[in-house]
Tab-separated table of C-alpha atoms in Angstrom:
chain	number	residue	atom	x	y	z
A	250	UNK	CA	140.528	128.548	78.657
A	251	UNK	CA	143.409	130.400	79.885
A	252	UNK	CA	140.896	133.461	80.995
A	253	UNK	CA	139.173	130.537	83.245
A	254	UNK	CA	142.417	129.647	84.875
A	255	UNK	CA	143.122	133.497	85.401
A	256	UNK	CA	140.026	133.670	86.716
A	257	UNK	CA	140.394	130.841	88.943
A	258	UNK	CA	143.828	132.382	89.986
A	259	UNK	CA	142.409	135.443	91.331
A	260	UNK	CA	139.054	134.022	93.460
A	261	UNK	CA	141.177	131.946	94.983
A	262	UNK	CA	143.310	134.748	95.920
A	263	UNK	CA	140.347	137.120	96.576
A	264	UNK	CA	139.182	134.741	98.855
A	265	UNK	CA	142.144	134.233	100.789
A	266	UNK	CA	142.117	137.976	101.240
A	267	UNK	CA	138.749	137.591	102.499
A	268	UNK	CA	137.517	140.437	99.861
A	269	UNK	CA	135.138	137.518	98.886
A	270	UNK	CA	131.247	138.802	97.758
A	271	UNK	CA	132.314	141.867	96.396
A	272	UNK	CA	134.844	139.791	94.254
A	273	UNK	CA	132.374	137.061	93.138
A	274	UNK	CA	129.564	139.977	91.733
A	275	UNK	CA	130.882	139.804	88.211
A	276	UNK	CA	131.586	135.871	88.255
A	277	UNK	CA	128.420	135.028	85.666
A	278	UNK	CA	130.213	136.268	83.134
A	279	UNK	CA	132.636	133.226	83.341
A	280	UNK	CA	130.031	130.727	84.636
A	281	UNK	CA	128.791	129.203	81.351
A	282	UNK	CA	132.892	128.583	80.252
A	283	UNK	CA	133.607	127.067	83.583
A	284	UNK	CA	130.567	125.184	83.752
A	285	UNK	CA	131.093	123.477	80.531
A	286	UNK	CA	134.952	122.887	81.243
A	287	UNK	CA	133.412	120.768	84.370
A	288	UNK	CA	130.947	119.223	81.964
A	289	UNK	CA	133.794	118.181	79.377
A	290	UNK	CA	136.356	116.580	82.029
A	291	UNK	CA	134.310	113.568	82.548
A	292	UNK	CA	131.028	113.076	82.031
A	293	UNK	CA	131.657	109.230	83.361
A	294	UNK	CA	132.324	110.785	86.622
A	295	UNK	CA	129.345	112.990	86.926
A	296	UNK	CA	127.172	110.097	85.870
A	297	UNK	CA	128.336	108.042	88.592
A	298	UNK	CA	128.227	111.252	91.072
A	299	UNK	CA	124.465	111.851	90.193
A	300	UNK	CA	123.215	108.466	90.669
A	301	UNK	CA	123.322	108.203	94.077
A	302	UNK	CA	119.662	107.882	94.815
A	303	UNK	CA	117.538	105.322	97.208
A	304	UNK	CA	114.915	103.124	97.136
A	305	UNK	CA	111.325	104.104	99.245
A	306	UNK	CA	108.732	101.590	99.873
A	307	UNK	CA	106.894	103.341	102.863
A	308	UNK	CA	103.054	104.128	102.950
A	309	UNK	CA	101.472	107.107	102.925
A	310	UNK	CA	101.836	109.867	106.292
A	311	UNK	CA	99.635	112.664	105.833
A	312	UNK	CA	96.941	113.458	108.402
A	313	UNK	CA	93.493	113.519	108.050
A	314	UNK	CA	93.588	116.989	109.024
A	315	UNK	CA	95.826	119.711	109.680
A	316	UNK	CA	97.415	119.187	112.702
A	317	UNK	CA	97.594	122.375	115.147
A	318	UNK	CA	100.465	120.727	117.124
A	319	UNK	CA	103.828	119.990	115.998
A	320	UNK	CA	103.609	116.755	118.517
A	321	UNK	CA	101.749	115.493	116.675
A	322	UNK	CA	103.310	116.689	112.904
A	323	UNK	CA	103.698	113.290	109.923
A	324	UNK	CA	105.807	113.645	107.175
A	325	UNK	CA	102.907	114.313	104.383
A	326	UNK	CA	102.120	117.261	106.730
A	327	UNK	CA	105.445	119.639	105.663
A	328	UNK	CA	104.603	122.279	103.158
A	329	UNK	CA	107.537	124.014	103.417
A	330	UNK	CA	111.595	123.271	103.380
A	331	UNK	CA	114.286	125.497	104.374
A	332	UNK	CA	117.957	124.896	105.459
A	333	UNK	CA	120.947	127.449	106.889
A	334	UNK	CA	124.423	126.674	107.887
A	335	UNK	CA	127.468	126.501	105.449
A	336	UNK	CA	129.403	124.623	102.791
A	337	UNK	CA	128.093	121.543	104.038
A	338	UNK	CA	124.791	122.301	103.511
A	339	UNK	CA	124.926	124.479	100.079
A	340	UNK	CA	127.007	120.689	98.816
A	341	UNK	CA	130.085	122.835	98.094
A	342	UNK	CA	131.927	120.948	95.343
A	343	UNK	CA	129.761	118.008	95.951
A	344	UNK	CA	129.490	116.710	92.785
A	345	UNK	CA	132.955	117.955	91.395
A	346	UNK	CA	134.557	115.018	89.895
A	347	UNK	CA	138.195	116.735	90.001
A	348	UNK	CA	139.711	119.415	92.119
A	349	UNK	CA	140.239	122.998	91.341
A	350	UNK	CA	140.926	125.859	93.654
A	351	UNK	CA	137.312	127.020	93.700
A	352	UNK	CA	134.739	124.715	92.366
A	353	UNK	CA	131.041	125.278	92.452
A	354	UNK	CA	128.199	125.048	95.364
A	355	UNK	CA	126.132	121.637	94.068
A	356	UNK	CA	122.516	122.864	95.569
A	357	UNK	CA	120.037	120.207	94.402
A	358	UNK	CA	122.321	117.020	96.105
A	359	UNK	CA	122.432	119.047	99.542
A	360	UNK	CA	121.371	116.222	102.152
A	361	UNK	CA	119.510	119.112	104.085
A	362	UNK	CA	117.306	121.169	101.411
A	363	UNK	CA	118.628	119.905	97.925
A	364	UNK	CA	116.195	118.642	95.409
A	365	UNK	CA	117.224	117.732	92.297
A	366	UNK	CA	115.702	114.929	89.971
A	367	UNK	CA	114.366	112.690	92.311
A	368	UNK	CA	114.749	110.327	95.332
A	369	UNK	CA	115.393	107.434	92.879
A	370	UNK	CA	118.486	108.802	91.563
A	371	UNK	CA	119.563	111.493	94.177
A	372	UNK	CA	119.091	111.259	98.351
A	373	UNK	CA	118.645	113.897	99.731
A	374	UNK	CA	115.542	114.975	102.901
A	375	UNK	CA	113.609	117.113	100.495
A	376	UNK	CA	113.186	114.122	97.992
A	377	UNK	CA	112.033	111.708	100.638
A	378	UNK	CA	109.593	114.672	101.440
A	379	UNK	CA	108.241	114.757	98.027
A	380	UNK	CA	107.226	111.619	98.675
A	381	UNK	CA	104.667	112.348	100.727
A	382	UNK	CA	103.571	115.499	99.651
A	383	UNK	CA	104.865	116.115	95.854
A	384	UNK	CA	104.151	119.748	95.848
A	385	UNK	CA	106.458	120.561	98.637
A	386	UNK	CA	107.865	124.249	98.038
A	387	UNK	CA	111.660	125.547	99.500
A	388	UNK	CA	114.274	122.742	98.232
A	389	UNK	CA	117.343	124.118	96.083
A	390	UNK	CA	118.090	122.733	92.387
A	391	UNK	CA	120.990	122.456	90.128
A	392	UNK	CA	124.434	123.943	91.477
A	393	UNK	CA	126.011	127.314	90.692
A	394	UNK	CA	129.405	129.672	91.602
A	395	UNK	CA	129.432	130.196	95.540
A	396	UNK	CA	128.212	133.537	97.343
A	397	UNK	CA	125.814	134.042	94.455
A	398	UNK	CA	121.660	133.952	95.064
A	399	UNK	CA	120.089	132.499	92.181
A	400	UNK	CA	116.167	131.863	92.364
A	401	UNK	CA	117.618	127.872	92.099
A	402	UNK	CA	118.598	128.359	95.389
A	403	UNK	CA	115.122	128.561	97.120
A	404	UNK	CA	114.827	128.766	100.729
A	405	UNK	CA	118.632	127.557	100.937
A	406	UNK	CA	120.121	130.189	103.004
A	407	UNK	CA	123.326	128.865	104.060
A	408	UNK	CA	126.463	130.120	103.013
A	409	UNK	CA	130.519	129.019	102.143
A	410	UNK	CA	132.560	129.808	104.721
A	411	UNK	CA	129.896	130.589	107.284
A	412	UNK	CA	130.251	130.302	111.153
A	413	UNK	CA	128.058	130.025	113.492
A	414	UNK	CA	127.815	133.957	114.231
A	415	UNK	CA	126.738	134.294	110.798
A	416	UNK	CA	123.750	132.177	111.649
A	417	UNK	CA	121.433	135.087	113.197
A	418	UNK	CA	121.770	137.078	109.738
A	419	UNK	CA	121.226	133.752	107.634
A	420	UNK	CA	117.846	132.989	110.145
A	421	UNK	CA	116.953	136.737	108.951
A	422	UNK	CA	116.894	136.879	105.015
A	423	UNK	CA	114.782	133.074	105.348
A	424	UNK	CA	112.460	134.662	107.403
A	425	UNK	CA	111.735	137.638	104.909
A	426	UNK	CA	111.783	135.064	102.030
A	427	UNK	CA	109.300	133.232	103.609
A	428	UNK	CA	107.230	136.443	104.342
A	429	UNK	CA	107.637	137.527	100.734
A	430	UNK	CA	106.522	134.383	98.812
A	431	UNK	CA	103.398	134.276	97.266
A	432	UNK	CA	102.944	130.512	97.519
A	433	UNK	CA	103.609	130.537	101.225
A	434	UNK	CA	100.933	130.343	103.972
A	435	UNK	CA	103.286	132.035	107.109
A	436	UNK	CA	101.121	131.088	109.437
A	437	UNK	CA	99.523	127.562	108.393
A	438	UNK	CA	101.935	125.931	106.471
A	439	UNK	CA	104.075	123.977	108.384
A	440	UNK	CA	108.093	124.625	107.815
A	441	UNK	CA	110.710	121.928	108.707
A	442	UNK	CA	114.044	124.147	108.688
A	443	UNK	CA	117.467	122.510	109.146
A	444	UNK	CA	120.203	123.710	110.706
A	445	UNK	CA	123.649	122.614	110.447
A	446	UNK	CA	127.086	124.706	110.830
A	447	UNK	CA	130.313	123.583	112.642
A	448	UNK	CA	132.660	123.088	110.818
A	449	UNK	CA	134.371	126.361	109.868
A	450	UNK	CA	134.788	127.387	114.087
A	451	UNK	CA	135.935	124.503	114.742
A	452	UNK	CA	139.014	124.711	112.183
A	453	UNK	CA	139.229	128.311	113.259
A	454	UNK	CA	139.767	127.182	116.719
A	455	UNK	CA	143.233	127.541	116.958
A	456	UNK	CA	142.565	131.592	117.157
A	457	UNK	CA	140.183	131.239	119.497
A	458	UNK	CA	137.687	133.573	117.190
A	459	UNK	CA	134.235	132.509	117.920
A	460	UNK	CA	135.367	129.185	118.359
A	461	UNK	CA	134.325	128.662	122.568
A	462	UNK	CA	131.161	126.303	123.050
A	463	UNK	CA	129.614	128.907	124.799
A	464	UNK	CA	130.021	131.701	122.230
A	465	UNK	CA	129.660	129.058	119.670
A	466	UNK	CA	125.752	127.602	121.542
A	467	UNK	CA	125.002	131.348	122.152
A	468	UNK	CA	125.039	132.040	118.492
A	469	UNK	CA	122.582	128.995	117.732
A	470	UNK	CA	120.280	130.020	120.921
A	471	UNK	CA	119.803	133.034	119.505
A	472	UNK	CA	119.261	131.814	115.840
A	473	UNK	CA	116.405	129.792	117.468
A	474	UNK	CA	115.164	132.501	119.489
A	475	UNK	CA	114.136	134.095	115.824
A	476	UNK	CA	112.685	131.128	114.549
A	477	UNK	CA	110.509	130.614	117.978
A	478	UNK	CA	109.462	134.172	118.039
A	479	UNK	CA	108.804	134.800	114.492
A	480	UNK	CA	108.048	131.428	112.485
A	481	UNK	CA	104.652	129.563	113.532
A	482	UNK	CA	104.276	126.364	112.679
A	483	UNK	CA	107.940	125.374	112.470
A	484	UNK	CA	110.005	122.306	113.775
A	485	UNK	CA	113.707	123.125	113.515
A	486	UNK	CA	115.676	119.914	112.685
A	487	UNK	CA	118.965	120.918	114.318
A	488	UNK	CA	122.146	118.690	113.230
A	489	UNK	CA	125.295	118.152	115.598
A	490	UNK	CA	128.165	118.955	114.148
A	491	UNK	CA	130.374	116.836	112.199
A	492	UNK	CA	133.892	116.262	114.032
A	493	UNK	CA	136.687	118.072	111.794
A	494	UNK	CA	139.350	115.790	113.181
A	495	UNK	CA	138.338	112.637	111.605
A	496	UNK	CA	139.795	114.233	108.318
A	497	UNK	CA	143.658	113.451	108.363
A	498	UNK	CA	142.475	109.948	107.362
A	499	UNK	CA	142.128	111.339	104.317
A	500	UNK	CA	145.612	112.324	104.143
A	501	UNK	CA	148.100	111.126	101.905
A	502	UNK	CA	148.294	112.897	98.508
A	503	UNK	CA	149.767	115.897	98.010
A	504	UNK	CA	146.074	117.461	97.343
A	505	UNK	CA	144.223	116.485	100.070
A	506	UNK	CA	147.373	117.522	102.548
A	507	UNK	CA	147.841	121.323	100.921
A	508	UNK	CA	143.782	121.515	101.166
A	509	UNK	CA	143.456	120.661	104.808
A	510	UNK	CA	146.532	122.621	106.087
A	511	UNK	CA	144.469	125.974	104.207
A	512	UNK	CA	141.088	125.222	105.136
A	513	UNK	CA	141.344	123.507	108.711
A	514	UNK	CA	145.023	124.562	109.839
A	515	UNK	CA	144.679	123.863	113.355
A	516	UNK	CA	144.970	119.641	112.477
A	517	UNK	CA	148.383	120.172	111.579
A	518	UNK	CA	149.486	122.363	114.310
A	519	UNK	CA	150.816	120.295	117.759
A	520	UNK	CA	147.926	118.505	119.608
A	521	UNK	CA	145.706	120.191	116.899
A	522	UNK	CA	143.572	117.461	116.404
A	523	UNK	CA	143.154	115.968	119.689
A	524	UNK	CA	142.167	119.953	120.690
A	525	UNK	CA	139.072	120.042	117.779
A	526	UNK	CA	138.284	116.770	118.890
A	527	UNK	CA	137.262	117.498	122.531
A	528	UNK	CA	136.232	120.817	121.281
A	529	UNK	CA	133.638	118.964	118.848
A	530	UNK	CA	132.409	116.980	121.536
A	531	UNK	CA	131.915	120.139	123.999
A	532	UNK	CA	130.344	121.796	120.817
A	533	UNK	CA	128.035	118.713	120.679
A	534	UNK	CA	127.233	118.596	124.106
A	535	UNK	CA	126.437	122.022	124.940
A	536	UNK	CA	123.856	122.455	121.957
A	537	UNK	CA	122.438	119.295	122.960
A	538	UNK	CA	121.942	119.434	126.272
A	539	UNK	CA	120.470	122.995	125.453
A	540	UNK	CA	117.597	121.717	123.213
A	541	UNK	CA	116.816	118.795	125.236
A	542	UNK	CA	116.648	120.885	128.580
A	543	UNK	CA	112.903	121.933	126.917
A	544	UNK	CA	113.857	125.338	126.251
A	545	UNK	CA	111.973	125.680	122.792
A	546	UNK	CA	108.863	123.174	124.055
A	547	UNK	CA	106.707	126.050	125.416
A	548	UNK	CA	104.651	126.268	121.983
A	549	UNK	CA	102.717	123.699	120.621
A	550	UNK	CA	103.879	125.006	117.385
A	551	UNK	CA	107.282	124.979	117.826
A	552	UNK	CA	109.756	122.781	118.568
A	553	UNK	CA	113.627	122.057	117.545
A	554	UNK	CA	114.854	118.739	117.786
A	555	UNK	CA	118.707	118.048	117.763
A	556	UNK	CA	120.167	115.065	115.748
A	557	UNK	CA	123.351	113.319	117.144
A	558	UNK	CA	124.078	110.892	114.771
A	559	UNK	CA	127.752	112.337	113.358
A	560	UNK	CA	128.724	112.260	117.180
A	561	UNK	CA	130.604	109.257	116.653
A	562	UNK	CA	130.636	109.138	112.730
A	563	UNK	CA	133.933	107.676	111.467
A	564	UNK	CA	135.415	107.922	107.931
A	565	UNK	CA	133.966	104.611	106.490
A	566	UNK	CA	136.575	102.222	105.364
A	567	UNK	CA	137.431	99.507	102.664
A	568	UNK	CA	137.865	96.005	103.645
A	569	UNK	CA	141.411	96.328	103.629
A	570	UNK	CA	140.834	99.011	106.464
A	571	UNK	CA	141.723	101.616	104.008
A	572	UNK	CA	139.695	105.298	104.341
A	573	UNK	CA	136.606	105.199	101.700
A	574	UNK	CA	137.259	108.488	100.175
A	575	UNK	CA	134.407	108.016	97.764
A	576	UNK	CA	132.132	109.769	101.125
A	577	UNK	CA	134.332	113.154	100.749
A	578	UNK	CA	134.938	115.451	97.656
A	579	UNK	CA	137.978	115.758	95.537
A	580	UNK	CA	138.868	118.507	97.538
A	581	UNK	CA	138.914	115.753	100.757
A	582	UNK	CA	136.864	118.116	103.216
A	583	UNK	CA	133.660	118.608	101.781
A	584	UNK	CA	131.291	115.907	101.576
A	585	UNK	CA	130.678	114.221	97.710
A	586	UNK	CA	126.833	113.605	96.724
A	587	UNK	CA	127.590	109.864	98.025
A	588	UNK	CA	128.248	111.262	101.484
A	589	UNK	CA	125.185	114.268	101.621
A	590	UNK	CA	123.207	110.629	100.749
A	591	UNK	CA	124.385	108.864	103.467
A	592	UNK	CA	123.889	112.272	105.916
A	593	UNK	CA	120.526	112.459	104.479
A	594	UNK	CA	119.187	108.784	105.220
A	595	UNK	CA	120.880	108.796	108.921
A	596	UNK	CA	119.086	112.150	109.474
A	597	UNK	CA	115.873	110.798	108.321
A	598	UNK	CA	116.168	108.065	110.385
A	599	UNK	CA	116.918	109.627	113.407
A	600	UNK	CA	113.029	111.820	112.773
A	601	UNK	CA	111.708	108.824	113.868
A	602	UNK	CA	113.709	107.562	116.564
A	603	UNK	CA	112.691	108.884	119.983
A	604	UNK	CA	114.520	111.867	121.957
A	605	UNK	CA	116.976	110.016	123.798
A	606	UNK	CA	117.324	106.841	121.765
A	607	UNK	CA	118.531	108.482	118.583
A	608	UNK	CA	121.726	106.677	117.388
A	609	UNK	CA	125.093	108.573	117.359
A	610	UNK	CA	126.565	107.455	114.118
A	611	UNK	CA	125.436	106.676	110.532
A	612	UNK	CA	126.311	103.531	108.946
A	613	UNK	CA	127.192	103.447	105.164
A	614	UNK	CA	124.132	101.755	103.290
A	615	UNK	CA	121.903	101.719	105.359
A	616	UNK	CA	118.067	101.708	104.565
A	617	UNK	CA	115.426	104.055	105.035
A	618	UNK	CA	112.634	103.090	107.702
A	619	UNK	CA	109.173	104.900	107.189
A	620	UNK	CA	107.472	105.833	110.318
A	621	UNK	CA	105.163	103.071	112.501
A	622	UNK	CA	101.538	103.242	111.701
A	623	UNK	CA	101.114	103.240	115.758
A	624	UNK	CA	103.275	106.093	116.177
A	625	UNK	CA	103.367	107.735	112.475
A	626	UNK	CA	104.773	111.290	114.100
A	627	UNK	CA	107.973	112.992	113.703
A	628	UNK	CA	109.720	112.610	117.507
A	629	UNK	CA	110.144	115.873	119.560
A	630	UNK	CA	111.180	116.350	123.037
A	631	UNK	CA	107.806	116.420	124.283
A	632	UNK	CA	106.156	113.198	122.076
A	633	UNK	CA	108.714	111.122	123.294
A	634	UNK	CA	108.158	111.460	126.569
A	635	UNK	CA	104.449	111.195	126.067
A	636	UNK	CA	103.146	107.962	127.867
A	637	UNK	CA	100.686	106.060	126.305
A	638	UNK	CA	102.250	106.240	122.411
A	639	UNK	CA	103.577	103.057	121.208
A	640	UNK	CA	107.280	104.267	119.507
A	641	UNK	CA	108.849	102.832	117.076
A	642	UNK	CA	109.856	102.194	113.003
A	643	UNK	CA	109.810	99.807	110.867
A	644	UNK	CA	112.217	98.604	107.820
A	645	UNK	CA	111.113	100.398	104.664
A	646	UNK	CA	112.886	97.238	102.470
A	647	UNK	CA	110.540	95.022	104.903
A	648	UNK	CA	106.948	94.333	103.648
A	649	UNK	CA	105.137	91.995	106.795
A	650	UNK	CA	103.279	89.185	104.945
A	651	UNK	CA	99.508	89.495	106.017
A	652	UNK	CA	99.059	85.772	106.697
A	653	UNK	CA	102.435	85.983	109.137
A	654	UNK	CA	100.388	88.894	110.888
A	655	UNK	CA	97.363	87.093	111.309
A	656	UNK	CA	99.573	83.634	112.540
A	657	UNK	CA	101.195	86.230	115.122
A	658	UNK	CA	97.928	87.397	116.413
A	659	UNK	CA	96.734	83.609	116.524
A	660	UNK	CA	99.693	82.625	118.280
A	661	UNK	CA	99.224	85.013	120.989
A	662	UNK	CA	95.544	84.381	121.348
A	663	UNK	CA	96.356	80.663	121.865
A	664	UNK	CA	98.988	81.403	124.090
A	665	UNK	CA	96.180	83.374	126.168
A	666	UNK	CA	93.804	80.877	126.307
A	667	UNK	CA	96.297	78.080	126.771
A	668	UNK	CA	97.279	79.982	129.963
A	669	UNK	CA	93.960	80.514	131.088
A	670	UNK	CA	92.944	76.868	131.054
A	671	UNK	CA	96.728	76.194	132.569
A	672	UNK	CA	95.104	78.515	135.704
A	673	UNK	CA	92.037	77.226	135.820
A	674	UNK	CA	93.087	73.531	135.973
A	675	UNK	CA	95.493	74.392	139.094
A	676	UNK	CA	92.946	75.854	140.838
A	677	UNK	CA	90.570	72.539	140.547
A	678	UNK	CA	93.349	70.623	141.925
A	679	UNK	CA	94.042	72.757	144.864
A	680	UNK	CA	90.273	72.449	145.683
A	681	UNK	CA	90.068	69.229	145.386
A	682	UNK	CA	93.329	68.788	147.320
A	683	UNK	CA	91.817	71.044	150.105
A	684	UNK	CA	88.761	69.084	150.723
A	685	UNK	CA	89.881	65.859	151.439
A	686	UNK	CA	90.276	64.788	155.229
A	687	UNK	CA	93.710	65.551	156.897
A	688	UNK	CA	96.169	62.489	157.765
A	689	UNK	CA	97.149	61.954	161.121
A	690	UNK	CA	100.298	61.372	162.304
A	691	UNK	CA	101.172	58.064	163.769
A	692	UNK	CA	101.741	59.279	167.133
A	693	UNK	CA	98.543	61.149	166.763
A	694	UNK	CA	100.655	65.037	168.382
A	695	UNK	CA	98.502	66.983	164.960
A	696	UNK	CA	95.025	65.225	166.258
A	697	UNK	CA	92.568	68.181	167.000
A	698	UNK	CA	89.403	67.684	168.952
């Protein structure tokens, strides 16, 4: 045990030093001790941790063919997941039920590309995929020490500590992993890829290092360029980022203050967090205006569509008011599996709210709606506009009783009819009205010859 702490010791000092793949190359040869250290601390914890899971009554979305256009793409119609970004997306100490100095990447609960068990028991997009169509290839399982590439990983590309310049090189290796797969049609499968990434420029915003909207969008615009130009049959689910300066709510113990004044110095500095705060919203609004300006609609078989729902996400609280820290991990910045859950169901919702009506927060619990069988597509920029398609969701925890349909339907029929006769009878009377001889006036001045 004392070798682990050592070894602890010294990645958390390589890291600092920023020596940090190089360092982690020989790190397997610990794993199986620290792993089982983890394992032994308690297994209570974990349980809890890895039961975070949801419940899915929707029917079946699969097309009756292939679609060619991604306007017109259902759920059952994915073949392939992928996901880039960083920490936040490989579930970096997700499911850690204590903190250490450097604790391990938790793949298979990542809200954007994890897969692990199954929907029942962990949330997470890929699962709800699975769904639909079971032999879905590309989601990440089980968890594992951080800058390594296990086969577990899959089509999970993101990396700790990444910023959004690193998301050009990330866009690269998926693309050849795609290429190189056996199991992978390139050009008539059809890929949903998230991206999400944030997180790390805006706590490095104090230096100003690749921190400016502009550099910060120009980085993503050309990450999509290389998906547009090089992936067919792709829709590129691309999250807003999450707003760093919601996390001194979290502050209090001794922990969660040394771990944010490393990680995300810039909150403690004067006006720090007001600063990342209008700098998350400029980050926001630049990448979102940028995808919604139709820059990536020229292809039917192509499209990115940006998800705003942690623009106005807020740490959830207890009903004395008090933060609900259960949503973060025990090292208070990363989310826990509970809160890549609750990322997971608001982004699925938002697939299948239109472009322009998406909502801008998530709201803990809340359910998963399956797509309308009048509009059973996942929204773009282009289907939303479309005129003509009947939009909409419905509940998934809300079954419609057949004999309420059928009293709706002979409501409305009624109602029709009802106001047909209600037309016809005022018409009688006016004609009969309009026939009978006019009334003169006592004085006889409306008397015509």
């Amino acid at each position: 045990m004392a070798s682990l702490w050592l070894w602890i010791l010294m990645s958390a000092i390589s890291i600092v030093n920023g020596d940090i793949e190089d360092d982690f190359r020989g790190l397997y040869e610990v794993y199986d001790d620290y792993h089982l250290f983890l394992g032994h601390v308690s297994e209570t914890t974990r349980d809890d941790i890895e039961s975070v899971g949801m419940e899915f009554n929707c029917h079946s979305s699969v097309s009756p063919e292939k679609p060619t256009s991604v306007h017109k793409l259902r759920p059952g119609d994915i073949n392939v997941v992928a996901g880039i970004g960083d920490s936040l997306s490989t579930a970096y100490a997700a499911g850690a039920p204590i903190f250490l100095p450097v604790m391990l990447n938790y793949w298979g609960v990542s809200a954007s590309i994890g897969g692990d068990k199954s929907l029942s028991s962990v949330g997470t997009l890929p699962n709800i995929l699975r769904k639909y169509n079971p032999d879905i290839l590309g989601y990440s399982t089980g968890e594992g020490i951080v800058f390594t590439q296990p086969k577990s990983k899959s089509f999970n590309h993101a990396v700790v500590g990444a910023k959004a310049k690193g998301l050009p090189k990330q866009a690269r290796k998926l693309i050849d992993d795609l290429r190189a797969h056996s199991d992978v049609d390139m050009e008539n499968d059809w890929k949903f890829i998230t991206l999400f990434i944030g997180g790390n420029d805006l706590c490095s915003g104090c230096s100003k290092e690749t921190s400016e909207p502009q550099e910060y969008l120009a980085f993503i615009d050309e990450t999509l360029r290389i998906f547009h130009d090089e992936v067919p049959r792709a829709i590129v689910n691309l999250v807003g980022v999450l707003n760093a300066y919601i996390l001194p709510e979290l502050d209090g113990s001794l922990k969660c203050n040394l771990v944010h004044s490393i990680v995300c110095s810039c909150l403690h500095k004067d006006g720090g967090k007001e600063a990342i705060y209008e700098r998350a919203k400029e980050y926001q609004r630049v990448v979102q205006e940028h995808i919604e300006s139709g820059k990536f609609d020229d292809k039917d078989d192509f499209t990115v569509v940006y998800q705003p729902f942690f623009h106005e996400t807020n740490i959830p609280k207890h009903a004395d008011g008090s933060p609900d820290s259960s949503y973060f991990a025990s090292d208070c910045f990363h989310l826990s599996q509970k809160g890549q859950a609750a990322q997971a169901t608001a982004n699925w919702n938002g697939l299948f709210e239109p472009v322009g009506s998406k909502r801008l927060e998530w709201v803990p619990g809340e359910k998963l709606n399956c797509p309308s069988e009048e509009f059973p597509y996942i929204y773009t920029n282009v289907n939303s506009k479309s005129d003509g398609l009947q939009h909409g969701y419905y509940q998934s925890d809300v079954n419609e009783n057949p004999n309420q349909k059928l009293s709706k339907q002979t409501f409305i029929i009624v109602g029709v009819i009802g106001g047909v006769m209600l037309v016809i009878i005022i018409a009688a009377i006016v004609v009969r009205i309009s026939k009978k001889p006019n009334r003169l006036s006592l004085n006889g001045s409306y008397q015509r010859l």
